[in-house]
CSV table of C-alpha atoms in Angstrom, one decimal:
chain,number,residue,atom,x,y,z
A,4,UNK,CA,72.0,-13.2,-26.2
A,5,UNK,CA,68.9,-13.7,-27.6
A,6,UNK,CA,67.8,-16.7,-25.6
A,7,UNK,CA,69.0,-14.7,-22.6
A,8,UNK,CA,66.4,-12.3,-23.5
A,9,UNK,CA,64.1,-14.2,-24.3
A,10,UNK,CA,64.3,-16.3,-20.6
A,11,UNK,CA,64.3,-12.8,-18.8
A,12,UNK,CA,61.5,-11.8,-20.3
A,13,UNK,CA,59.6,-14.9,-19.7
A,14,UNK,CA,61.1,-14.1,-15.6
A,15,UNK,CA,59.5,-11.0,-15.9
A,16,UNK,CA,56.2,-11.9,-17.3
A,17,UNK,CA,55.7,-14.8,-14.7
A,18,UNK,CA,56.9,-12.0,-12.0
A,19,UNK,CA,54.1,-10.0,-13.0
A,20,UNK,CA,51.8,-12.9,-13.3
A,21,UNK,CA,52.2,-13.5,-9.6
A,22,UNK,CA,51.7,-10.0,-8.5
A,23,UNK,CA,48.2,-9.9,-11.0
A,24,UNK,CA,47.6,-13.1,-8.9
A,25,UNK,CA,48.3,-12.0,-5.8
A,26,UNK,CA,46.8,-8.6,-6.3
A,27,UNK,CA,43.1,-10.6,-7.3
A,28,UNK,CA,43.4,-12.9,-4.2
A,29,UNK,CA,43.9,-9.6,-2.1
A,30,UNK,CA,40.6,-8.1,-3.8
A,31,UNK,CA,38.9,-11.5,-3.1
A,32,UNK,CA,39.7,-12.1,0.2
A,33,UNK,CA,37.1,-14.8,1.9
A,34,UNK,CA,35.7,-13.1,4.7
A,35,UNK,CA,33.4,-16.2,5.7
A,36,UNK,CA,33.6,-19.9,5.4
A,37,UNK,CA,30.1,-21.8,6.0
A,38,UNK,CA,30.9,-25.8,6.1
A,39,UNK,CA,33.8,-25.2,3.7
A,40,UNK,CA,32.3,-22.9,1.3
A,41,UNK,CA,33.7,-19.5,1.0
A,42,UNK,CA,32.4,-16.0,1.0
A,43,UNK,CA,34.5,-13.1,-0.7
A,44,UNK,CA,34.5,-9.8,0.1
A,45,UNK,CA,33.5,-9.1,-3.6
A,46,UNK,CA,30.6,-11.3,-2.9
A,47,UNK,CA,29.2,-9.7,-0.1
A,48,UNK,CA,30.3,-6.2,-1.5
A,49,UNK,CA,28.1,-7.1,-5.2
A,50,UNK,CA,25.1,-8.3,-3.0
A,51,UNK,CA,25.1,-5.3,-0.7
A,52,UNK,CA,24.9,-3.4,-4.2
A,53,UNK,CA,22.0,-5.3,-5.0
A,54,UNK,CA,20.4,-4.4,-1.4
A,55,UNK,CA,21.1,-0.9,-2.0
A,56,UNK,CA,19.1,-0.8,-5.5
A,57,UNK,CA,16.0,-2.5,-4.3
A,58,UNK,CA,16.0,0.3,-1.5
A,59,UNK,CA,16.7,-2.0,1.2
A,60,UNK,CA,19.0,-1.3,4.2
A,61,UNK,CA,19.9,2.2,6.3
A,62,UNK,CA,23.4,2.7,5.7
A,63,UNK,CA,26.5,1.0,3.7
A,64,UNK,CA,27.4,-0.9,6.8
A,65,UNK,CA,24.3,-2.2,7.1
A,66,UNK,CA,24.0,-3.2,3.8
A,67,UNK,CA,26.8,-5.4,4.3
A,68,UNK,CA,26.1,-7.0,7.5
A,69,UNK,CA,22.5,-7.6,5.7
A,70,UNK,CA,24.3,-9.5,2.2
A,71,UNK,CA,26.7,-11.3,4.3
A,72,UNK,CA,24.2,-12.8,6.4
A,73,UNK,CA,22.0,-13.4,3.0
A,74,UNK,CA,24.6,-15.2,1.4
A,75,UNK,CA,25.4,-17.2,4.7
A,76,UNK,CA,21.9,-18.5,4.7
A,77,UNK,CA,22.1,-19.0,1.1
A,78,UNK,CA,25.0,-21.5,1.1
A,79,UNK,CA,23.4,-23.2,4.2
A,80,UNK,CA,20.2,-23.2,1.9
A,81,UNK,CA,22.2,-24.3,-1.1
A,82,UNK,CA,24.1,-27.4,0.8
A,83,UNK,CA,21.1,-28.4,2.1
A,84,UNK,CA,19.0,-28.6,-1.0
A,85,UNK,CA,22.5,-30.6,-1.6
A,86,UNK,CA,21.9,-32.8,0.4
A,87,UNK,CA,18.4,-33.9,0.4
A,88,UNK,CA,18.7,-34.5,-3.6
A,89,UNK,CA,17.9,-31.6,-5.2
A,90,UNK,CA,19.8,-29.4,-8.3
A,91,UNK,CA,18.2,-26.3,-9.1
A,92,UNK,CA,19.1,-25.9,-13.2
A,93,UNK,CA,20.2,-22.9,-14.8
A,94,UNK,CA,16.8,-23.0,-17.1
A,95,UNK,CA,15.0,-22.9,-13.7
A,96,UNK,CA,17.2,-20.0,-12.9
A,97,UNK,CA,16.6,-18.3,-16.7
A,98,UNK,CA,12.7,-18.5,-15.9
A,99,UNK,CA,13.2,-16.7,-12.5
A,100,UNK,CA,15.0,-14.1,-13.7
A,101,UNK,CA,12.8,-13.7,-17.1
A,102,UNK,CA,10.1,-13.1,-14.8
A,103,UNK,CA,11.6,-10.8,-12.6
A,104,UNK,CA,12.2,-8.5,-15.5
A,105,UNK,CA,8.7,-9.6,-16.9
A,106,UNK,CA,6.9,-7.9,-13.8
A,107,UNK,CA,9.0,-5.1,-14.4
A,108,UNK,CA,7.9,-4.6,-17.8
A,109,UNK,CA,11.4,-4.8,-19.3
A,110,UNK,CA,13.3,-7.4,-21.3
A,111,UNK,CA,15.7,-9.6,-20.1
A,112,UNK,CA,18.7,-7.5,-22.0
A,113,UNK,CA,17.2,-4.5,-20.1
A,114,UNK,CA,17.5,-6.0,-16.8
A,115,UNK,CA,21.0,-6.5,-17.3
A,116,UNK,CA,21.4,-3.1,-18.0
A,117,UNK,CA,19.8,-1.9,-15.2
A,118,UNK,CA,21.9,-4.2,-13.3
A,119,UNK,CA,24.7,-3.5,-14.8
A,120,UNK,CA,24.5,0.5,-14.8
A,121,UNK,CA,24.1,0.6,-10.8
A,122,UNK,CA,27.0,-1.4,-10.8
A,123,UNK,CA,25.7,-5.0,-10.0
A,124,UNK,CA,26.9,-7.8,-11.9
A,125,UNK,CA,23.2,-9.4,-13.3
A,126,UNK,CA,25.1,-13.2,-11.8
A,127,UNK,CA,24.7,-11.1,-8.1
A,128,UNK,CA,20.8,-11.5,-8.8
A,129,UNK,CA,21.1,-15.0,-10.3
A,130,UNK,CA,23.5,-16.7,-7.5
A,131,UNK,CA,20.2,-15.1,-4.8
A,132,UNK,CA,17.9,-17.0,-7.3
A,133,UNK,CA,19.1,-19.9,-7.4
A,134,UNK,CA,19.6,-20.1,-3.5
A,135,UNK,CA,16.2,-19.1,-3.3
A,136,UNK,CA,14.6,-21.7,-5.9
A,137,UNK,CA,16.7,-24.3,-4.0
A,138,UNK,CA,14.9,-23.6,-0.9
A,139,UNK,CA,11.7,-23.5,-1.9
A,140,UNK,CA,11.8,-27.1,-3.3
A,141,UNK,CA,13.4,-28.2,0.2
A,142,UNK,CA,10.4,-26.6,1.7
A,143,UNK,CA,8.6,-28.4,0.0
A,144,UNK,CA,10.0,-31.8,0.2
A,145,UNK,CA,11.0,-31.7,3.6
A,146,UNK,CA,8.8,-29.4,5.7
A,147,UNK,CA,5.3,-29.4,3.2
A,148,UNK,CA,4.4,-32.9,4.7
A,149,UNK,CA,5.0,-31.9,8.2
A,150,UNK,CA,2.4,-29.5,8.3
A,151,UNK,CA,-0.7,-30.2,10.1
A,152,UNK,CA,-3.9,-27.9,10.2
A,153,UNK,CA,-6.4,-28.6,13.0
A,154,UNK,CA,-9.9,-29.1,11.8
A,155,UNK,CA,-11.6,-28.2,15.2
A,156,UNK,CA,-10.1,-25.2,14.8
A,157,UNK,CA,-10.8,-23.7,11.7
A,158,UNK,CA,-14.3,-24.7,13.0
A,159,UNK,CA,-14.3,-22.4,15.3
A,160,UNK,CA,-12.8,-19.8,13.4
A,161,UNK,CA,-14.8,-20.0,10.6
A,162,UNK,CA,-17.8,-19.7,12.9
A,163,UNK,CA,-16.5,-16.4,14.5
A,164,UNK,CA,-15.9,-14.9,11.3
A,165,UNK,CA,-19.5,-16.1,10.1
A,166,UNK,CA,-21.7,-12.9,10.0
A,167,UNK,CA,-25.3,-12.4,9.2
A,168,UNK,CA,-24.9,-11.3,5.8
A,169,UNK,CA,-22.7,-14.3,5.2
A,170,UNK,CA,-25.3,-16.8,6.3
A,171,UNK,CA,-27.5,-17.1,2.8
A,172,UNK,CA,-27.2,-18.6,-0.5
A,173,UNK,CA,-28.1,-17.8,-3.8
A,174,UNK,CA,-29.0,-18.6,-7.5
A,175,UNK,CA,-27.8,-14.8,-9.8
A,176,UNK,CA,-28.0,-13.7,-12.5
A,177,UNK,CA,-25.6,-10.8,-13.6
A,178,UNK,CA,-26.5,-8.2,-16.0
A,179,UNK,CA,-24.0,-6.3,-17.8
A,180,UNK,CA,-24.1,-3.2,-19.8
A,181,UNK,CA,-20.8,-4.1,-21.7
A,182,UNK,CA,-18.6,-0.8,-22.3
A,183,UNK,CA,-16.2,-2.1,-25.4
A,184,UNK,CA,-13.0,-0.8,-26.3
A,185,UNK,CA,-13.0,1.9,-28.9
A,186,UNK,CA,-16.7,2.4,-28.6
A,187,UNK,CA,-16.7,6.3,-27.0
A,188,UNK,CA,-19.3,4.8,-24.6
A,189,UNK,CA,-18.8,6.8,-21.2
A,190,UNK,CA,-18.8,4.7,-17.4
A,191,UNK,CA,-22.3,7.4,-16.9
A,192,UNK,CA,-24.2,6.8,-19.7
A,193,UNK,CA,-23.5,2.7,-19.3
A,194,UNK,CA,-24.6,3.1,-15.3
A,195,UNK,CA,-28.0,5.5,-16.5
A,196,UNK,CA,-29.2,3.0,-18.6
A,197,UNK,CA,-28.1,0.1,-16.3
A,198,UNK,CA,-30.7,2.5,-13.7
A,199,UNK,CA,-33.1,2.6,-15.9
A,200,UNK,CA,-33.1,-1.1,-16.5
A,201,UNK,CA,-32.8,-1.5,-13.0
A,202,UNK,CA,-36.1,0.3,-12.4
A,203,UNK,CA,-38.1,-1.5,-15.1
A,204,UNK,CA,-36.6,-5.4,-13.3
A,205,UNK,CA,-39.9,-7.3,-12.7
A,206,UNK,CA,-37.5,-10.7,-11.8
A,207,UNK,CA,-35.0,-13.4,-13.4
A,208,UNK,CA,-37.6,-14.6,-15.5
A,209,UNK,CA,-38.0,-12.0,-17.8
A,210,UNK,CA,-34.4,-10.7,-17.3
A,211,UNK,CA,-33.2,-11.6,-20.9
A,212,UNK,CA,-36.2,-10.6,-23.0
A,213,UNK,CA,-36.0,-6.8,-21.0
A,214,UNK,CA,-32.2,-6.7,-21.8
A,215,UNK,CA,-32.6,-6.9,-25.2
A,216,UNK,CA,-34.4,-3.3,-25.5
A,217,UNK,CA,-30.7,-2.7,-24.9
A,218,UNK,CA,-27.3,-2.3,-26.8
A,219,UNK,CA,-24.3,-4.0,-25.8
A,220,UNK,CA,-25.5,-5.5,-22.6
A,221,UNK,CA,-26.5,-9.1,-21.9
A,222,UNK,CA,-27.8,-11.6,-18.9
A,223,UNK,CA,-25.4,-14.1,-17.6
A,224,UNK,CA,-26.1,-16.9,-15.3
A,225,UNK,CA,-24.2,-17.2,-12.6
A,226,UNK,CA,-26.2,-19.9,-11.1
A,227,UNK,CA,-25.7,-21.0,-7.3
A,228,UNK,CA,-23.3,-18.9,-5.0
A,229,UNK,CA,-23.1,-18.9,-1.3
A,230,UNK,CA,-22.3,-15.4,0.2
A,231,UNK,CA,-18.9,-16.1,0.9
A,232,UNK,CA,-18.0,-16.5,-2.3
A,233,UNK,CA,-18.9,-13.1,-3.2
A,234,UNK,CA,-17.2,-9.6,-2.7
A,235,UNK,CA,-17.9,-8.8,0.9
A,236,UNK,CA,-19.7,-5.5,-0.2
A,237,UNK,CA,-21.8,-7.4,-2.5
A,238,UNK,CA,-22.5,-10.0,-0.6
A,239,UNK,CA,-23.9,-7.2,2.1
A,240,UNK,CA,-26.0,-5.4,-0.8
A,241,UNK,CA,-27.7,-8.9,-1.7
A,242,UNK,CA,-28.3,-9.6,2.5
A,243,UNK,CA,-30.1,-6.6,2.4
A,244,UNK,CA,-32.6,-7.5,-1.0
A,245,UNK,CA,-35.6,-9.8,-1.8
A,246,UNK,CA,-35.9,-12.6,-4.5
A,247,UNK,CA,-36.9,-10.2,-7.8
A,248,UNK,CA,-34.3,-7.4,-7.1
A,249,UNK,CA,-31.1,-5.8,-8.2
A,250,UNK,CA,-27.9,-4.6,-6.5
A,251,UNK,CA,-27.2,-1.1,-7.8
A,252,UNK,CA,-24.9,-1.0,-10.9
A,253,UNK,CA,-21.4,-1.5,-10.5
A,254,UNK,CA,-18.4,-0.5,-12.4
A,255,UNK,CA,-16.2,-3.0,-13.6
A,256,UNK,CA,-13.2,-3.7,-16.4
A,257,UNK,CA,-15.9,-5.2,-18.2
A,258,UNK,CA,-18.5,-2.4,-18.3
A,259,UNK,CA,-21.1,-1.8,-15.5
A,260,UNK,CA,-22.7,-4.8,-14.2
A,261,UNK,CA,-25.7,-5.7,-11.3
A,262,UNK,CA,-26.7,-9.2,-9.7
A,263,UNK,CA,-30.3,-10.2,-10.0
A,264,UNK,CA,-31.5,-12.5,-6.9
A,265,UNK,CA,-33.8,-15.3,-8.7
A,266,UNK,CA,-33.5,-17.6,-5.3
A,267,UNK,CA,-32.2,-16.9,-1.7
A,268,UNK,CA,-32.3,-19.5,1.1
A,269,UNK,CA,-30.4,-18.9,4.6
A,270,UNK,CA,-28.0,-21.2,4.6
A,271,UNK,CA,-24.8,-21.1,7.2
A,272,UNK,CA,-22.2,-22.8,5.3
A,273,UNK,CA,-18.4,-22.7,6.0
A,274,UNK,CA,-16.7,-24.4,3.2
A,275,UNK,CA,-15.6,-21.3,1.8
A,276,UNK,CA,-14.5,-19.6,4.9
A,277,UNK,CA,-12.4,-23.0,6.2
A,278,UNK,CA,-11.0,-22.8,2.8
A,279,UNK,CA,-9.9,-19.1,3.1
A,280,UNK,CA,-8.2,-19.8,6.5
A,281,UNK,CA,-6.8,-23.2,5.9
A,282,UNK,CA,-4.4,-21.5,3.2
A,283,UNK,CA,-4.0,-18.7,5.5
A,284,UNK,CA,-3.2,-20.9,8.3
A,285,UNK,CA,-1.2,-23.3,6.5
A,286,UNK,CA,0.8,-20.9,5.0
A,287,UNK,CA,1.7,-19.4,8.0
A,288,UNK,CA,2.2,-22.5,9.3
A,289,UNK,CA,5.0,-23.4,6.8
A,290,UNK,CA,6.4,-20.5,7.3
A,291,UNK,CA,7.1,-20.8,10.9
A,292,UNK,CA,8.8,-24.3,10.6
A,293,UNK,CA,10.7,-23.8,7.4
A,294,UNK,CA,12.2,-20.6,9.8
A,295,UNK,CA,12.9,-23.0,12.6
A,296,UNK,CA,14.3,-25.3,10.0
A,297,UNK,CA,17.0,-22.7,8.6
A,298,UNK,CA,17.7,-21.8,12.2
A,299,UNK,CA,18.4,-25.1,12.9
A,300,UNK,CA,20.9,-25.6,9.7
A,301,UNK,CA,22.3,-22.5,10.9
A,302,UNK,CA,23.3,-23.6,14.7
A,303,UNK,CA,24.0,-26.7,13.3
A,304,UNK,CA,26.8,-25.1,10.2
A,305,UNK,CA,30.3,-24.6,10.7
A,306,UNK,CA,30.7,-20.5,10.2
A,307,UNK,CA,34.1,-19.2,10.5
A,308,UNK,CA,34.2,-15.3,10.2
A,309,UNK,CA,37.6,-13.7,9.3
């Protein structure tokens, strides 16, 4: 009797076992294969969360079309990184995620709260991550060394974006009238005496010995800078102004601060400016072919929809 007890009870456990598992295969039905890797519905339904926190998307069905197609990509991303020898490690994925709750000013613990409270599991934001880390280290690999910047054409550019007010270079000085912490000193008071200095400037070389008549301010050579190299409304202030003068004082974190012009020579130089637009152009460069790369993996990818 006893051991017929015992054997329907076991019946009845393993009955329920395979409803519990039939139950959890129902609430994670795959809904997309990409080259053999499947896609829940619980997947896309936690990323669609995540969309919906970071404000993104117009509407629920939206969101979901919007994760399913980001976690497509992701596993084309993922088997490609596969592919070309790379493994993205879970510290890698630890540091991107500290500094996503780093920027916003919350601890680790916290983000997972925040996470956790709008109903995202904190994995949803790691599995994105990880995808993303992946390609970025196939970008580089792979499509970094494709990209090729045309010299004759920054040239050109560069030249166009060369203005008058660019076109001189310069040995400075900068004096500051330092505004410390704790010190009750008021942003006026700092810019009335940095006037009154101003007014009193007979050139660089007697810079240091007149700044001394003052407290908490000091001369700092800045030595040879071309105009490009400087803020564009400083650099037009100093276009304007003869060896021996002073831009007018300036507000900074530091305190307030002016440049004194001890040389100025004209001087048409584009180093900075090529530099400035190589990045730009590069950047936008990579951009465009690691897109067509992706939309190649994608044409190429076996995506069954269910």
């Amino acid at each position: 009797m006893i051991r017929w007890i015992a054997v329907r009870t076991a019946a009845v456990w393993l009955a329920l076992g395979l409803v519990l598992a039939g139950a959890a295969a129902q609430a994670q039905s795959v809904q997309v294969t990409v080259n053999g890797t499947q896609i829940t519905d619980q997947q896309i339904n936690a990323r669609a969360q995540l969309l919906r926190i970071e404000g993104r998307g117009s509407s629920n069905s939206n969101r979901t079309q919007m994760a399913t197609d980001e976690l497509i990509d992701d596993a084309i991303k993922l088997a490609e990184a596969e592919r070309v020898g790379i493994a993205v490690t879970d510290a890698q994925v630890d540091q991107a995620y500290g500094n996503i709750a780093s920027n916003m000013n919350v601890s680790v613990s916290n983000l997972n709260q925040v996470l956790t409270q709008n109903g995202v599991d904190p994995n949803t934001l790691r599995s994105r991550l990880r995808a993303a880390i992946a390609w970025q280290q196939v970008v580089r690999q792979v499509i970094s060394p494709r990209v090729q910047i045309s010299e004759l054409e920054l040239d050109i550019q560069a030249e166009q974006q060369l203005e008058e007010t660019s076109s001189f270079d310069y040995i400075l000085k900068e004096v500051i009238f330092v505004i410390a912490d704790g010190s009750g000193m008021s942003a006026s008071r700092r810019t009335a005496e940095a006037n009154q200095y101003r007014s009193g400037f007979q050139g660089c070389g007697g810079a240091v010995e007149q700044v001394l008549q003052y407290q908490d301010a000091a001369v700092i050579d800045i030595g040879r800078r071309h105009a490009t190299q400087m803020p564009e409304a400083i650099a037009n202030e100093l276009a304007g102004l003869t060896v021996g003068q002073l831009t007018r004082p300036r507000v900074t974190e530091n305190g307030v601060s002016m440049y004194a012009i001890c040389e100025k020579a004209e001087a048409r130089d584009l180093t900075f400016i090529k530099q400035d637009l190589r990045q730009e152009a590069g950047q936008d460069a990579l951009e465009q072919q690691a897109e067509a790369y992706l939309e190649r993996l994608r044409n190429e990818a076996a995506i069954i929809r269910r």
